mmCIF file of C-alpha atoms and ligand atoms in Angstrom:
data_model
loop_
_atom_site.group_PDB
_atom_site.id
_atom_site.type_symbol
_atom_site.label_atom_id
_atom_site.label_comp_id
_atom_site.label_asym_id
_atom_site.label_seq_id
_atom_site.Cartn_x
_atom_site.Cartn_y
_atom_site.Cartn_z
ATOM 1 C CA UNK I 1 0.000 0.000 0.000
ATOM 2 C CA UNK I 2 1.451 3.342 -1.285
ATOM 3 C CA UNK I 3 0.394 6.787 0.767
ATOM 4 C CA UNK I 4 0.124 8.049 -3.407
ATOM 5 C CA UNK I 5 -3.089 9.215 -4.386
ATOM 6 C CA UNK I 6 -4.243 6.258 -7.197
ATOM 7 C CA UNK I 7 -4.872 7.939 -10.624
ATOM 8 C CA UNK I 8 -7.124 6.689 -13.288
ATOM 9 C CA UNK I 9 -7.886 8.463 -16.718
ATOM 10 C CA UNK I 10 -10.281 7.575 -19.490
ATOM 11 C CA UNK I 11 -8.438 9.883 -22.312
ATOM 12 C CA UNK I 12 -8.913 9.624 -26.220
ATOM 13 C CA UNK I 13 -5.321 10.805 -26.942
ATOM 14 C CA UNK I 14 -5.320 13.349 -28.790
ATOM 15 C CA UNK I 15 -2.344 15.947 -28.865
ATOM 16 C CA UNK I 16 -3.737 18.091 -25.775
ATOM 17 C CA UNK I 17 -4.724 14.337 -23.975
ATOM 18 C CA UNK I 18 -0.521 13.660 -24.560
ATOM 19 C CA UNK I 19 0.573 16.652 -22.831
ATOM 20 C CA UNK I 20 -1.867 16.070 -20.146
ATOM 21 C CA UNK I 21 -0.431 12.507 -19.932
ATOM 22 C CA UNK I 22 3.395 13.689 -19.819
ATOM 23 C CA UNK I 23 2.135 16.016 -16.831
ATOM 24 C CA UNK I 24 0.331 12.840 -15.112
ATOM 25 C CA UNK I 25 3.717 10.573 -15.537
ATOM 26 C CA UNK I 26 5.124 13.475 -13.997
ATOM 27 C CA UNK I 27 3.662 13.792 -11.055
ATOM 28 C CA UNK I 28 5.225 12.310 -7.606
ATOM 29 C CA UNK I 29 2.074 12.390 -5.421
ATOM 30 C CA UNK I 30 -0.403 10.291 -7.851
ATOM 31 C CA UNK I 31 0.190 6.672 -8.805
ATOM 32 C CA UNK I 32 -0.893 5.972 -12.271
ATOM 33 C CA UNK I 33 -3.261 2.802 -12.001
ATOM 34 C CA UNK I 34 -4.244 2.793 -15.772
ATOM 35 C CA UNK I 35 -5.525 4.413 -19.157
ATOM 36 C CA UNK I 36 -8.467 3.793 -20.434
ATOM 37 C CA UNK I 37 -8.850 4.468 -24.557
ATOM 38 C CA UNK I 38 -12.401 6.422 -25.776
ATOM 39 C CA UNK I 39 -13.093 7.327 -29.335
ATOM 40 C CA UNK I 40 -13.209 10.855 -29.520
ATOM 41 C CA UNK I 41 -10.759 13.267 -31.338
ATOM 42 C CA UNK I 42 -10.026 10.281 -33.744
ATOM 43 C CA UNK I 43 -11.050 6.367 -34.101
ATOM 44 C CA UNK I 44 -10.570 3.956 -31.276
ATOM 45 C CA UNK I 45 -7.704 2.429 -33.136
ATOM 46 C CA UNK I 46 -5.597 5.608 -33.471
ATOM 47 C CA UNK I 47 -6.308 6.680 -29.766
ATOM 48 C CA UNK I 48 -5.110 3.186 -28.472
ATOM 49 C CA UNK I 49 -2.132 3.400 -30.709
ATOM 50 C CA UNK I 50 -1.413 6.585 -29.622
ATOM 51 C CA UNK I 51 -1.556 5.564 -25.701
ATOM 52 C CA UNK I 52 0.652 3.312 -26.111
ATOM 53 C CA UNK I 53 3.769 4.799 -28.096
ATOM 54 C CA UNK I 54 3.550 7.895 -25.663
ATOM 55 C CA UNK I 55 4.061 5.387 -22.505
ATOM 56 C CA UNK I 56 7.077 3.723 -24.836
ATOM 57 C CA UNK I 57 8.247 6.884 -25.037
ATOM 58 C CA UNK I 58 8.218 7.956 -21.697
ATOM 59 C CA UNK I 59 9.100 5.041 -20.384
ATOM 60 C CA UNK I 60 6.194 4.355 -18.527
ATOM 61 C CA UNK I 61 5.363 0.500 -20.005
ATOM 62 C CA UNK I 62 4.205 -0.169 -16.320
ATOM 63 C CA UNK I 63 1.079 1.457 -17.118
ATOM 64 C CA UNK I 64 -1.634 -0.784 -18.216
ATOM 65 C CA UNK I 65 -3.958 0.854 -21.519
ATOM 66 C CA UNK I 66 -7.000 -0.832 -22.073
ATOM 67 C CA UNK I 67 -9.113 0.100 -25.290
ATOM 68 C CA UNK I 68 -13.083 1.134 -24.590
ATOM 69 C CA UNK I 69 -15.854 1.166 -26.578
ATOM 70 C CA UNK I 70 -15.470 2.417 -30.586
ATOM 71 C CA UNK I 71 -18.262 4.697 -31.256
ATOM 72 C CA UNK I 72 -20.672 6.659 -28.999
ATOM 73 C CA UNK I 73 -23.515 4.869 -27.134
ATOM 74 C CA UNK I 74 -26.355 5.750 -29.404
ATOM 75 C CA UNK I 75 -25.316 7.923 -32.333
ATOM 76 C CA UNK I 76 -22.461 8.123 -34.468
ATOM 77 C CA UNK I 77 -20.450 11.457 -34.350
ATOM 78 C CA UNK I 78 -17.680 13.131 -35.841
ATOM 79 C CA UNK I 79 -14.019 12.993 -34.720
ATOM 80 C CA UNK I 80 -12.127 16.032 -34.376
ATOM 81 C CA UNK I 81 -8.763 14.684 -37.450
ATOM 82 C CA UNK I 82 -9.110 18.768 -38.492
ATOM 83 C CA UNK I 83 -7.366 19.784 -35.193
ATOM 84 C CA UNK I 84 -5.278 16.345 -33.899
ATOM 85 C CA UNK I 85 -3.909 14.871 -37.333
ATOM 86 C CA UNK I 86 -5.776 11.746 -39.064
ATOM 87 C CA UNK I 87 -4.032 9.384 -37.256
ATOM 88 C CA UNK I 88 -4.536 11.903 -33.803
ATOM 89 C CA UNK I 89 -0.874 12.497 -33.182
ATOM 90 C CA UNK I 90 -0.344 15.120 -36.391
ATOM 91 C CA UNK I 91 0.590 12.359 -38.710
ATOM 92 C CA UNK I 92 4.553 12.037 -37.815
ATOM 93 C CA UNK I 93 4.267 8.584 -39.135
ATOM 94 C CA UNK I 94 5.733 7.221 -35.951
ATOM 95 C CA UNK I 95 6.713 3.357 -35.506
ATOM 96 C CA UNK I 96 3.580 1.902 -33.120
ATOM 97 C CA UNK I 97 4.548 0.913 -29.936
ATOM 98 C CA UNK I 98 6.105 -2.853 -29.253
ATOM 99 C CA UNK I 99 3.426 -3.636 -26.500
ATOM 100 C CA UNK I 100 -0.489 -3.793 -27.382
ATOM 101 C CA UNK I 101 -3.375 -3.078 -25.099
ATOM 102 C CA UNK I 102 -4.426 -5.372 -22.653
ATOM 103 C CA UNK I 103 -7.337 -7.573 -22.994
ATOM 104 C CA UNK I 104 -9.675 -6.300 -20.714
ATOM 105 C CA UNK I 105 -12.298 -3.790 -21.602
ATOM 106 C CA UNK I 106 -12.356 -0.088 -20.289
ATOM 107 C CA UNK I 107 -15.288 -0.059 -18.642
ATOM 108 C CA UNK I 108 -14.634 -3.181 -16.866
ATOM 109 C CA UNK I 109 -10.912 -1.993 -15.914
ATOM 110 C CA UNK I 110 -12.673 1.339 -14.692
ATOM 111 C CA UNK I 111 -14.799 -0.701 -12.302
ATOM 112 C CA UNK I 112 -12.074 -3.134 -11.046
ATOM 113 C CA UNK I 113 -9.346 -0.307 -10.275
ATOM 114 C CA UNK I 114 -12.616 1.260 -8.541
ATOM 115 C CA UNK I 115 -12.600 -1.658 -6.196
ATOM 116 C CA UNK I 116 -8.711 -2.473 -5.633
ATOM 117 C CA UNK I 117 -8.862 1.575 -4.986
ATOM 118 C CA UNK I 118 -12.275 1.843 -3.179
ATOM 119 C CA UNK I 119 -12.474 5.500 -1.344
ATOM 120 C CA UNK I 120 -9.063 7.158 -2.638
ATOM 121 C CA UNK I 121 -9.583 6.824 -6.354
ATOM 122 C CA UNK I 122 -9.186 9.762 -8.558
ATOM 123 C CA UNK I 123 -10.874 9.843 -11.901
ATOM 124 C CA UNK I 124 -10.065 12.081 -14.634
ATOM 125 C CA UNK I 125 -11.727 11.955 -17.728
ATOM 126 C CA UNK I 126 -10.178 13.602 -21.136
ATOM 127 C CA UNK I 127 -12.637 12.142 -23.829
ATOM 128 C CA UNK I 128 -16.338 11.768 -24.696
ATOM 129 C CA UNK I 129 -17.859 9.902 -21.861
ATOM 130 C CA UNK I 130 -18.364 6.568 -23.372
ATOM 131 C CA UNK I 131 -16.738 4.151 -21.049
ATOM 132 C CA UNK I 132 -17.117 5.827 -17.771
ATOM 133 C CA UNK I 133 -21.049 5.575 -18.747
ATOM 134 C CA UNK I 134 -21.140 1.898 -19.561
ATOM 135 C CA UNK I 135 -19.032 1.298 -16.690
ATOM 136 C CA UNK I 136 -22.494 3.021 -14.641
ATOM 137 C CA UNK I 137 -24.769 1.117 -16.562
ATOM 138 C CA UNK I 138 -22.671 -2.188 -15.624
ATOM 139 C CA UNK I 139 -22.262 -0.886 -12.157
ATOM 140 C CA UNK I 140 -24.266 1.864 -10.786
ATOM 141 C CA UNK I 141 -22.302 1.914 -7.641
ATOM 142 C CA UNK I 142 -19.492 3.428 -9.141
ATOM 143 C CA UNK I 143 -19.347 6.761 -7.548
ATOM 144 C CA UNK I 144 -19.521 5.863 -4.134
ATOM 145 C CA UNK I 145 -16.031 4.568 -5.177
ATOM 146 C CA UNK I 146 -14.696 7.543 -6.429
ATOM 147 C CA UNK I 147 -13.199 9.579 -4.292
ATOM 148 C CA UNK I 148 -12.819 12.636 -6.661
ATOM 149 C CA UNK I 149 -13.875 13.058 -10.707
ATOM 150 C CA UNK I 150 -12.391 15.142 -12.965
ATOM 151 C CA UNK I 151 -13.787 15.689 -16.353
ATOM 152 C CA UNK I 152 -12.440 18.155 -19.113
ATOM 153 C CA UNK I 153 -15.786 18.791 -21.142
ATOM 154 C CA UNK I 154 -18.743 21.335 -21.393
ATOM 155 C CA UNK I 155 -18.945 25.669 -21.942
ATOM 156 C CA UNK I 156 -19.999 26.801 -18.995
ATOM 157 C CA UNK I 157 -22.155 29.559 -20.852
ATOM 158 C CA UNK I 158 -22.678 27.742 -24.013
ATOM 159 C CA UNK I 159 -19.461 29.465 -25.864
ATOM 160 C CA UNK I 160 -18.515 25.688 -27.316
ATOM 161 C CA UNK I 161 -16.015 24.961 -29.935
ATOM 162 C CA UNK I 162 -17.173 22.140 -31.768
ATOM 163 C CA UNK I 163 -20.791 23.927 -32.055
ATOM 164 C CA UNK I 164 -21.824 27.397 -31.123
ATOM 165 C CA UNK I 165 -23.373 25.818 -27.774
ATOM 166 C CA UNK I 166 -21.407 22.342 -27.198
ATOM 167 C CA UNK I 167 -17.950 21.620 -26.545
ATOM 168 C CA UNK I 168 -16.098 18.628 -28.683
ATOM 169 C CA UNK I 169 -16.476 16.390 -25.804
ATOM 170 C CA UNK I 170 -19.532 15.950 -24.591
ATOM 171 C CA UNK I 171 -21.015 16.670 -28.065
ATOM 172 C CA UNK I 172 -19.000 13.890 -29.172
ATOM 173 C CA UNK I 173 -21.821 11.303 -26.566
ATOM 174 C CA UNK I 174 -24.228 13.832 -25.108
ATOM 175 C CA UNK I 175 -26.098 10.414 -24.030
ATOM 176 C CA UNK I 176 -23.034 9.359 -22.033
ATOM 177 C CA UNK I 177 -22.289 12.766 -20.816
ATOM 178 C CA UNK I 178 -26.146 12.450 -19.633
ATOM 179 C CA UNK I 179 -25.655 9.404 -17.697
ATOM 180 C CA UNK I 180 -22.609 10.215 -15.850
ATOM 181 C CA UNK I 181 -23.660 13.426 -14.954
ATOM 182 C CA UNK I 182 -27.124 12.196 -13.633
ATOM 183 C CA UNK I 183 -24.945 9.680 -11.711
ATOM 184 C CA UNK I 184 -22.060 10.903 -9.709
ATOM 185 C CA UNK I 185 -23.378 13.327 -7.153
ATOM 186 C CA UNK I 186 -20.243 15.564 -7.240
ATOM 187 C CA UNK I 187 -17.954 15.897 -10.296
ATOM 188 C CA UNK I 188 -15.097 18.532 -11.047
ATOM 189 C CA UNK I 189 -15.409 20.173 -14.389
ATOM 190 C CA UNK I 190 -13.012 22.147 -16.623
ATOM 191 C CA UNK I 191 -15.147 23.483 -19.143
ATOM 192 C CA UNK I 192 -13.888 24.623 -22.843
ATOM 193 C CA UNK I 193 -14.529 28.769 -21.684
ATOM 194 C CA UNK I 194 -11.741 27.906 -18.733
ATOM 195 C CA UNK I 195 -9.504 26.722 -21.084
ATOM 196 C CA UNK I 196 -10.132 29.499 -23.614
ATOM 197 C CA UNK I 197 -9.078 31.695 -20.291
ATOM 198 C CA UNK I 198 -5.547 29.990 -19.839
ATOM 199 C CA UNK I 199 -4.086 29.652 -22.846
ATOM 200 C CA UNK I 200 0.074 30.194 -23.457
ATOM 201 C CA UNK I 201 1.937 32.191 -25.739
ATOM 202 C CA UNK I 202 2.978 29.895 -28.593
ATOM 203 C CA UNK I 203 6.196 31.561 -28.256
ATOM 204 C CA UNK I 204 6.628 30.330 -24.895
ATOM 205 C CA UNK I 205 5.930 26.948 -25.745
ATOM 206 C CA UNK I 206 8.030 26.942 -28.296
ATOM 207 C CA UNK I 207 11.162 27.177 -26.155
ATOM 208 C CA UNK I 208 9.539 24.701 -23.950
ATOM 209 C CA UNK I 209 8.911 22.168 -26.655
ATOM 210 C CA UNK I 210 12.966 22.944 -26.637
ATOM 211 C CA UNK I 211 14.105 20.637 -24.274
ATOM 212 C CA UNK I 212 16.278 17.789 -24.133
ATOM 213 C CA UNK I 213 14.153 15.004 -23.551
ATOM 214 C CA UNK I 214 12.600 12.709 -25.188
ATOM 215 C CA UNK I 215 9.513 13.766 -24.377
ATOM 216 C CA UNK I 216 9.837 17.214 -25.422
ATOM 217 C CA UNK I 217 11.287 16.064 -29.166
ATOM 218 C CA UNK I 218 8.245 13.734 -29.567
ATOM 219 C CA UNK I 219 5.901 16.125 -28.283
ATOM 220 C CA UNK I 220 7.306 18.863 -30.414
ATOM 221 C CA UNK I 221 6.893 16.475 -33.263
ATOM 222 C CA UNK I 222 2.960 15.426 -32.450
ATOM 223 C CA UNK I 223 1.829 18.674 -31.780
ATOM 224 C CA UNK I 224 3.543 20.695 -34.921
ATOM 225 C CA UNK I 225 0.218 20.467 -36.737
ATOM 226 C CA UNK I 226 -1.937 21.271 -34.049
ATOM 227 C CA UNK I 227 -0.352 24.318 -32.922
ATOM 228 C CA UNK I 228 0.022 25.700 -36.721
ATOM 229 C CA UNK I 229 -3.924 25.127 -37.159
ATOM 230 C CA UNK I 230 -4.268 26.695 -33.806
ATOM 231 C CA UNK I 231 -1.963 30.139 -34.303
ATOM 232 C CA UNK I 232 -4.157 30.322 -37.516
ATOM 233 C CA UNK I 233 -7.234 29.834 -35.969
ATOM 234 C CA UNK I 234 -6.914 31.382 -32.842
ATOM 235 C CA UNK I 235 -4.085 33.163 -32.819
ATOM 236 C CA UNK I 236 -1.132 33.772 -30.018
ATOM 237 C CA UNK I 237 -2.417 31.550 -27.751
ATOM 238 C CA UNK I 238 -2.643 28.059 -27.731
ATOM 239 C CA UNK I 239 -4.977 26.420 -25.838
ATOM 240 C CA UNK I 240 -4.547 22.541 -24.637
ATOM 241 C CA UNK I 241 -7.910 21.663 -22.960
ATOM 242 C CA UNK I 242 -6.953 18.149 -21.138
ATOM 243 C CA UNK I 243 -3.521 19.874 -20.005
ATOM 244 C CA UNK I 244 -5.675 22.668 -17.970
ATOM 245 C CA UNK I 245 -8.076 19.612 -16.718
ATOM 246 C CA UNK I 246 -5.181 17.824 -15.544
ATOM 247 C CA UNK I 247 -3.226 20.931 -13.900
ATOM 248 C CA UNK I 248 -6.876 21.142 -11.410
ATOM 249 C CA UNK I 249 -7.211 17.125 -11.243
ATOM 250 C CA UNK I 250 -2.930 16.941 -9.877
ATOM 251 C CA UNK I 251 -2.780 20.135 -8.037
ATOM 252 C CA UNK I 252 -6.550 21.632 -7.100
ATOM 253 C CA UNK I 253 -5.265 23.997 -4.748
ATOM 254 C CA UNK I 254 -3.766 25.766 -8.034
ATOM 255 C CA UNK I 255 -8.117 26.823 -8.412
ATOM 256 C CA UNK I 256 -8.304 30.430 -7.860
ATOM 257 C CA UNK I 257 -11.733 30.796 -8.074
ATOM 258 C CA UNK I 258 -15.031 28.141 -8.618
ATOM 259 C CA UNK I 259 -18.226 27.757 -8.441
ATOM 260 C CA UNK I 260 -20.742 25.195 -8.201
ATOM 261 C CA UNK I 261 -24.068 24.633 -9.989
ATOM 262 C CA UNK I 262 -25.993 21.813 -10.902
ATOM 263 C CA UNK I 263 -25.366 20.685 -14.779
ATOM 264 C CA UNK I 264 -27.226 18.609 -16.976
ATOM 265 C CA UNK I 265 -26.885 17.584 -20.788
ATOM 266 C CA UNK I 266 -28.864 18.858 -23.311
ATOM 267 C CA UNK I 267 -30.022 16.182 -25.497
ATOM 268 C CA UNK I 268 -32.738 17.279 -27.655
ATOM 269 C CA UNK I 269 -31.492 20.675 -28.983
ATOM 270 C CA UNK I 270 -31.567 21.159 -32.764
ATOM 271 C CA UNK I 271 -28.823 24.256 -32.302
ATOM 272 C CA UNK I 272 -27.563 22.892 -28.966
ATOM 273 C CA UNK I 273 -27.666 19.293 -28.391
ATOM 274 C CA UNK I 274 -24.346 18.600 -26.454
ATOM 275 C CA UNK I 275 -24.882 21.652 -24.164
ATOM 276 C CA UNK I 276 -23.682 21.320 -20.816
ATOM 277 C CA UNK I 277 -26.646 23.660 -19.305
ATOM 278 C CA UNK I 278 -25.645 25.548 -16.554
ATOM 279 C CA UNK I 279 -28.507 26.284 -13.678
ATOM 280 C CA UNK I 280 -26.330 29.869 -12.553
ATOM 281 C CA UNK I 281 -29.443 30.757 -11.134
ATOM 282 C CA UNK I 282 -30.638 27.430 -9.577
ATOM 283 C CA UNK I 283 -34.082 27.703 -10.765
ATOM 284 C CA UNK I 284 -34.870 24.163 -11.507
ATOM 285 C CA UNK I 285 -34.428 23.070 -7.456
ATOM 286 C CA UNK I 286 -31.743 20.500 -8.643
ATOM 287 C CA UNK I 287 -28.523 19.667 -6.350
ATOM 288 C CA UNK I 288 -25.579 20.705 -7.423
ATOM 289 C CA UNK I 289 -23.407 18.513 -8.901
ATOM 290 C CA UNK I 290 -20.674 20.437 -10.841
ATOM 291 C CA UNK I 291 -17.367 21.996 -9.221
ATOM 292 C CA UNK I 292 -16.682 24.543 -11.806
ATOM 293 C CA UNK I 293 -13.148 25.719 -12.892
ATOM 294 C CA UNK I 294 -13.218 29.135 -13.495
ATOM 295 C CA UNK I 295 -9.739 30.583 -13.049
ATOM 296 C CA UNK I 296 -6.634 28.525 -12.530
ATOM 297 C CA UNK I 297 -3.131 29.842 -11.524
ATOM 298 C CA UNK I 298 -1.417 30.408 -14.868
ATOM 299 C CA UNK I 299 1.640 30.396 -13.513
ATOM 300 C CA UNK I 300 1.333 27.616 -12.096
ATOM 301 C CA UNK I 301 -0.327 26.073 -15.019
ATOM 302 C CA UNK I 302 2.514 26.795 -17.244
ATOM 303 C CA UNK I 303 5.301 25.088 -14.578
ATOM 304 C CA UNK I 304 3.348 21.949 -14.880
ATOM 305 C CA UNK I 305 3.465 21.795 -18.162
ATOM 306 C CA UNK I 306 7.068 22.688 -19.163
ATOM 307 C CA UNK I 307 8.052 20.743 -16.128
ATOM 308 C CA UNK I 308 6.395 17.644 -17.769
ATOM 309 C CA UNK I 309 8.212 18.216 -21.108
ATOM 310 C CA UNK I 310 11.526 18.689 -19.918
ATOM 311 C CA UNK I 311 11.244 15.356 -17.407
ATOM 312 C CA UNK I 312 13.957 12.593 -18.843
HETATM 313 C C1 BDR P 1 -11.525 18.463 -25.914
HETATM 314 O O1 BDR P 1 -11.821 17.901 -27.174
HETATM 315 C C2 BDR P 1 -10.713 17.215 -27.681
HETATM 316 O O2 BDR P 1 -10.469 17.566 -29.013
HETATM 317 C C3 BDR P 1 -9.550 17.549 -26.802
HETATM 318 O O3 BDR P 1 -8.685 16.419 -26.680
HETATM 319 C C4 BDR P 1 -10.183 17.914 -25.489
HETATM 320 O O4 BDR P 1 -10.375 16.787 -24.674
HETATM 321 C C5 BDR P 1 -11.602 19.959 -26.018
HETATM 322 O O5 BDR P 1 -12.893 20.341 -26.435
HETATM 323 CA CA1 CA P 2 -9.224 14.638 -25.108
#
């Protein structure tokens, strides 16, 4: 038994879901129990194959990966290639990994590592939803295992990115998204607009991305495409969405200001179905059930970050 906080992420890597990875292999305080693959910013095969080179190339092979479900729970949707590369690591043509996935599902991994780590578990999801809501559906108990849930989804105010009102990943399963946030009482949620909020210069990154590690050179590699659609996009700022969810889910007393409300998924919507519908005002008489990240310390943001790049 380790006094180190057990860590658990569902991701669908994804060139923000690697850096957010590099910072979890990172950290000293968390031990990393497992990842668990979605489909989200590309197919299930990509995101799999993509889990497992960045272990290989971090060295972290002691990390089990276990591959989830391949498409949404009721309707098909469209993966995000235009910002993460066709193969979802900007098309580097890398060699895969030596070591596949193991052979259990996701969603049963999610619920056994909720068991060995009953109480002190820590959750953080970086994809659509999928697994973590079959995993309730198996096992509604789930939460009560969980001792804290991270997700990196929603717009708080309905500023998305993927449509005016939704953000890529709940969008992506807005059924899943519906499930799990109907069924964990409490859940901590970076939202798209807090992202938007803490985004770093791409100059800066650039001499980040300059370090020598192996880490750094890959990431440099991965990300090329995504930050040159970004500074076109959006300009001097580039914004990596499961990096700021995983700066709050390793080091929440970095939270500088949040707020709770209750949240539920919009379903139905012809303009907004995906919506993570805030209730600011509480009108509907719900709990609530969001934490709400609404301004992180940058600074200490930006340390995580370019201290996970430069790790050997
Ligand atoms: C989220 O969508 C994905 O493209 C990113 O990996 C991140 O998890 C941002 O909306
Ligand atoms: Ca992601």
């Amino acid at each position: 038994m380790t006094d180190k906080i057990p860590l658990l992420i569902d991701t669908d890597p994804g060139v923000d879901d690697a850096l957010a990875l590099l910072m979890a292999f990172n950290d000293t305080r968390h031990a990393l129990v497992g990842l668990t693959i979605a489909a989200g910013n590309v197919g299930l095969d990509h995101t799999v194959r993509n889990a497992l080179k960045l272990c290989e190339v971090a060295g972290r092979e002691d990390v089990p990966v276990y591959a989830g479900c391949a498409e949404p729970l009721l309707h098909p949707a469209v993966d995000a290639a235009h910002v993460h590369g066709l193969d979802g690591f900007g098309d580097i043509g890398f060699e895969p990994a030596a070591r596949g996935a193991e052979a259990e599902h996701a969603a049963l991994a999610i619920l056994r590592l909720s068991h060995e780590h009953a109480g002190r578990l820590l959750l953080v999801a970086l994809g659509p939803l999928t697994n973590i809501a079959l995993a309730l559906k198996l096992d509604p108990s789930l939460p009560g295992r969980v001792h804290r849930f991270v997700v990196m989804g929603g717009a708080v105010t309905a500023h998305g990115n993927i449509t005016a009102a939704a953000e890529f990943n709940i969008a992506f399963d807005p059924e899943a998204a519906h499930v799990v946030f109907q069924a964990f009482p409490r859940l901590d949620l970076a939202d798209w607009e807090a992202v938007i909020a803490h985004g770093f210069l791409h100059t800066r990154a650039a001499t980040w991305l300059q370090a020598e590690s192996s880490r750094a050179r890959f990431y440099d590699r991965i990300s090329m495409k995504t930050r040159n659609w970004s500074a076109d996009s959006r300009g001097e700022r580039w914004h990596s969405a499961d990096a700021l969810a995983m700066a709050y889910a390793l080091e929440p007393d970095g939270a500088q200001e949040l707020a709770e409300r209750p949240v539920a998924i919009e379903l139905a919507g012809t303009l907004t179905r995906g919506a993570t519908i805030v209730d600011w005002n509480r009108q509907h008489g719900r709990p609530d059930n969001a934490r709400l990240l609404m301004r992180y310390d940058q600074q200490r943001f930006e340390t995580l970050v370019q201290a996970a790049l430069a790790a050997i």
